[in-house]
PDB file of C-alpha atoms in Angstrom:
ATOM      1  CA  LEU A  58     108.148  85.705  27.103  1.00 87.00           C
ATOM      2  CA  VAL A  59     104.521  86.594  27.154  1.00 88.00           C
ATOM      3  CA  GLN A  60     101.358  84.569  27.473  1.00 86.00           C
ATOM      4  CA  THR A  61     100.096  85.236  23.778  1.00 81.00           C
ATOM      5  CA  MET A  62     101.567  84.623  20.473  1.00 77.00           C
ATOM      6  CA  GLY A  63     100.405  88.712  19.885  1.00 72.00           C
ATOM      7  CA  VAL A  64     103.199  90.604  22.620  1.00 65.00           C
ATOM      8  CA  ALA A  65     100.962  93.319  22.282  1.00 69.00           C
ATOM      9  CA  GLN A  66      98.045  91.984  23.894  1.00 71.00           C
ATOM     10  CA  GLY A  67      99.846  89.542  25.883  1.00 75.00           C
ATOM     11  CA  LYS A  68     101.174  89.733  29.752  1.00 87.00           C
ATOM     12  CA  LEU A  69     104.500  89.256  30.279  1.00 88.00           C
ATOM     13  CA  LEU A  70     105.837  86.308  31.295  1.00 91.00           C
ATOM     14  CA  ARG A  71     109.607  87.413  31.891  1.00 93.00           C
ATOM     15  CA  LYS A  72     112.810  88.856  30.081  1.00 93.00           C
ATOM     16  CA  LEU A  73     114.553  85.630  28.074  1.00 93.00           C
ATOM     17  CA  GLU A  74     118.515  86.230  28.909  1.00 92.00           C
ATOM     18  CA  VAL A  75     120.934  86.084  26.386  1.00 91.00           C
ATOM     19  CA  ASN A  76     121.938  82.057  25.441  1.00 88.00           C
ATOM     20  CA  GLU A  77     119.470  80.841  27.368  1.00 89.00           C
ATOM     21  CA  ILE A  78     118.065  77.729  26.555  1.00 85.00           C
ATOM     22  CA  LEU A  79     114.434  76.914  25.484  1.00 88.00           C
ATOM     23  CA  GLU A  80     112.795  74.069  24.191  1.00 84.00           C
ATOM     24  CA  LEU A  81     110.328  74.611  20.645  1.00 84.00           C
ATOM     25  CA  VAL A  82     106.637  73.480  21.184  1.00 87.00           C
ATOM     26  CA  GLU A  83     104.854  75.618  18.361  1.00 88.00           C
ATOM     27  CA  GLY A  84     105.744  76.972  15.780  1.00 84.00           C
ATOM     28  CA  PRO A  85     107.851  79.638  13.870  1.00 90.00           C
ATOM     29  CA  ILE A  86     104.693  81.307  12.949  1.00 92.00           C
ATOM     30  CA  LYS A  87     105.864  84.128  10.416  1.00 91.00           C
ATOM     31  CA  GLU A  88     102.375  86.739  10.632  1.00 88.00           C
ATOM     32  CA  ILE A  89     101.928  89.862   8.742  1.00 88.00           C
ATOM     33  CA  THR A  90     103.537  91.979   9.503  1.00 89.00           C
ATOM     34  CA  LYS A  91     106.914  89.460   8.708  1.00 90.00           C
ATOM     35  CA  VAL A  92     107.839  89.250  12.749  1.00 91.00           C
ATOM     36  CA  VAL A  93     108.304  85.310  13.668  1.00 92.00           C
ATOM     37  CA  ARG A  94     107.037  83.979  16.653  1.00 92.00           C
ATOM     38  CA  VAL A  95     107.705  81.285  18.506  1.00 92.00           C
ATOM     39  CA  LYS A  96     106.043  79.215  21.284  1.00 92.00           C
ATOM     40  CA  CYS A  97     108.812  77.973  23.916  1.00 91.00           C
ATOM     41  CA  ARG A  98     109.129  76.122  27.316  1.00 89.00           C
ATOM     42  CA  ALA A  99     112.321  77.920  28.724  1.00 89.00           C
ATOM     43  CA  MET A 100     114.042  74.928  30.515  1.00 83.00           C
ATOM     44  CA  LYS A 101     115.727  76.863  33.259  1.00 86.00           C
ATOM     45  CA  ASP A 102     111.997  76.883  35.039  1.00 90.00           C
ATOM     46  CA  ARG A 103     109.716  75.516  32.644  1.00 86.00           C
ATOM     47  CA  GLU A 104     107.910  78.163  32.069  1.00 92.00           C
ATOM     48  CA  GLU A 105     106.207  78.391  28.984  1.00 94.00           C
ATOM     49  CA  GLY A 106     104.742  81.073  26.331  1.00 93.00           C
ATOM     50  CA  TRP A 107     105.864  82.838  23.290  1.00 93.00           C
ATOM     51  CA  ALA A 108     109.165  84.698  21.954  1.00 93.00           C
ATOM     52  CA  THR A 109     110.029  86.779  19.121  1.00 91.00           C
ATOM     53  CA  ALA A 110     112.123  84.685  17.051  1.00 92.00           C
ATOM     54  CA  THR A 111     112.777  87.569  14.660  1.00 92.00           C
ATOM     55  CA  GLY A 112     111.557  91.168  14.017  1.00 91.00           C
ATOM     56  CA  SER A 113     110.097  92.675  10.879  1.00 90.00           C
ATOM     57  CA  ASN A 114     112.987  94.351  10.104  1.00 92.00           C
ATOM     58  CA  GLY A 115     115.356  91.130  10.234  1.00 91.00           C
ATOM     59  CA  VAL A 116     116.504  90.821  13.411  1.00 93.00           C
ATOM     60  CA  VAL A 117     116.941  87.442  15.037  1.00 93.00           C
ATOM     61  CA  PHE A 118     116.810  87.276  18.551  1.00 92.00           C
ATOM     62  CA  VAL A 119     115.593  83.750  18.928  1.00 92.00           C
ATOM     63  CA  GLU A 120     116.982  80.830  16.667  1.00 89.00           C
ATOM     64  CA  GLN A 121     117.283  76.997  16.704  1.00 83.00           C
ATOM     65  CA  LYS A 122     120.695  75.716  17.544  1.00 82.00           C
ATOM     66  CA  ARG A 123     120.959  71.653  17.740  1.00 82.00           C
ATOM     67  CA  VAL A 124     122.171  70.802  21.394  1.00 82.00           C
ATOM     68  CA  HIS A 125     124.258  67.598  22.598  1.00 88.00           C
ATOM     69  CA  PHE A 126     124.970  65.703  25.327  1.00 90.00           C
ATOM     70  CA  GLN A 127     127.867  63.985  26.385  1.00 93.00           C
ATOM     71  CA  VAL A 128     127.417  59.931  27.071  1.00 94.00           C
ATOM     72  CA  LYS A 129     129.706  60.563  30.722  1.00 94.00           C
ATOM     73  CA  ASN A 130     129.231  56.660  32.296  1.00 93.00           C
ATOM     74  CA  SER A 131     128.189  54.231  30.050  1.00 94.00           C
ATOM     75  CA  THR A 132     124.207  53.328  30.029  1.00 94.00           C
ATOM     76  CA  THR A 133     121.784  52.217  27.066  1.00 96.00           C
ATOM     77  CA  LEU A 134     119.415  53.641  24.784  1.00 97.00           C
ATOM     78  CA  THR A 135     116.201  52.657  24.719  1.00 97.00           C
ATOM     79  CA  ASP A 136     112.828  53.139  22.733  1.00 97.00           C
ATOM     80  CA  MET A 137     110.783  54.510  25.057  1.00 95.00           C
ATOM     81  CA  LEU A 138     110.314  57.278  27.893  1.00 94.00           C
ATOM     82  CA  SER A 139     109.563  54.087  30.394  1.00 93.00           C
ATOM     83  CA  ILE A 140     112.500  51.863  31.915  1.00 91.00           C
ATOM     84  CA  LYS A 141     109.892  49.109  32.716  1.00 91.00           C
ATOM     85  CA  ASN A 142     108.266  48.253  29.202  1.00 86.00           C
ATOM     86  CA  CYS A 143     111.691  49.591  27.109  1.00 94.00           C
ATOM     87  CA  ASN A 144     113.358  47.364  24.545  1.00 96.00           C
ATOM     88  CA  THR A 145     117.546  47.987  24.815  1.00 96.00           C
ATOM     89  CA  ILE A 146     118.285  49.757  21.745  1.00 97.00           C
ATOM     90  CA  ARG A 147     122.244  49.958  22.284  1.00 97.00           C
ATOM     91  CA  PRO A 148     124.659  50.900  24.919  1.00 96.00           C
ATOM     92  CA  LEU A 149     125.684  53.923  24.325  1.00 96.00           C
ATOM     93  CA  LYS A 150     129.645  54.066  25.601  1.00 95.00           C
ATOM     94  CA  ASP A 151     131.547  56.921  27.833  1.00 94.00           C
ATOM     95  CA  GLY A 152     132.018  60.086  25.662  1.00 93.00           C
ATOM     96  CA  GLU A 153     129.796  59.596  22.811  1.00 95.00           C
ATOM     97  CA  LEU A 154     127.710  62.308  22.272  1.00 94.00           C
ATOM     98  CA  LEU A 155     123.102  62.245  21.641  1.00 95.00           C
ATOM     99  CA  GLU A 156     121.343  65.206  19.455  1.00 93.00           C
ATOM    100  CA  VAL A 157     118.983  66.262  21.687  1.00 91.00           C
ATOM    101  CA  LEU A 158     115.592  65.823  20.508  1.00 90.00           C
ATOM    102  CA  ILE A 159     113.268  65.783  23.503  1.00 87.00           C
ATOM    103  CA  TRP A 160     114.573  67.505  26.714  1.00 82.00           C
ATOM    104  CA  ALA A 161     114.650  65.685  29.979  1.00 79.00           C
ATOM    105  CA  LYS A 162     111.223  64.389  30.819  1.00 86.00           C
ATOM    106  CA  ILE A 163     110.331  62.549  34.170  1.00 90.00           C
ATOM    107  CA  ASP A 164     109.050  58.333  34.349  1.00 92.00           C
ATOM    108  CA  PRO A 165     106.349  58.557  36.334  1.00 90.00           C
ATOM    109  CA  ILE A 166     106.793  54.860  36.786  1.00 91.00           C
ATOM    110  CA  SER A 167     110.323  55.289  37.926  1.00 92.00           C
ATOM    111  CA  GLY A 168     110.676  58.343  38.667  1.00 93.00           C
ATOM    112  CA  LEU A 169     113.862  58.869  36.579  1.00 93.00           C
ATOM    113  CA  ARG A 170     115.467  61.825  34.376  1.00 92.00           C
ATOM    114  CA  ARG A 171     115.334  60.858  30.572  1.00 94.00           C
ATOM    115  CA  LEU A 172     115.291  62.979  27.413  1.00 93.00           C
ATOM    116  CA  LYS A 173     114.970  60.980  23.571  1.00 95.00           C
ATOM    117  CA  GLY A 174     117.993  61.908  21.334  1.00 95.00           C
ATOM    118  CA  ARG A 175     119.752  60.708  18.383  1.00 96.00           C
ATOM    119  CA  ALA A 176     123.559  59.639  18.843  1.00 96.00           C
ATOM    120  CA  LEU A 177     126.197  61.682  16.202  1.00 95.00           C
ATOM    121  CA  ARG A 178     127.975  57.988  15.815  1.00 94.00           C
ATOM    122  CA  ASP A 179     125.231  55.521  13.861  1.00 96.00           C
ATOM    123  CA  GLY A 180     122.072  57.796  13.748  1.00 95.00           C
ATOM    124  CA  ALA A 181     120.020  55.600  16.724  1.00 97.00           C
ATOM    125  CA  VAL A 182     117.483  57.379  18.577  1.00 97.00           C
ATOM    126  CA  GLY A 183     115.697  56.548  21.947  1.00 97.00           C
ATOM    127  CA  TRP A 184     115.002  57.464  25.266  1.00 97.00           C
ATOM    128  CA  VAL A 185     118.628  58.057  28.193  1.00 96.00           C
ATOM    129  CA  THR A 186     118.636  58.699  32.003  1.00 93.00           C
ATOM    130  CA  VAL A 187     120.158  61.424  32.621  1.00 88.00           C
TER     131      VAL A 187
END
């Protein structure tokens, strides 16, 4: 993970671990050299920088995957990050799966961590407290 898109010009922030979860911030961007880079944020420490997704010889270093969360206690899917002004889209039942669309953010009013997801059962999209 480096500060700038060009690896040679950028300061190394840190090495990424195998199977580390990253949030895509920008890209992918394909360079003239056929290297593909992505700007991403590491979930474990929120460090943000550029990573090589695919090297010039086609070797894949970072790949996009869908991440799912499972509902452990019944809750509600809402239309906004803030729980103060939100409307309920529908209840979520124990065991339901959500595809993560936006990783956990802090609701500035309540201080709760919430993420935006898509329910696999019916495709409903909204915010949920994690």
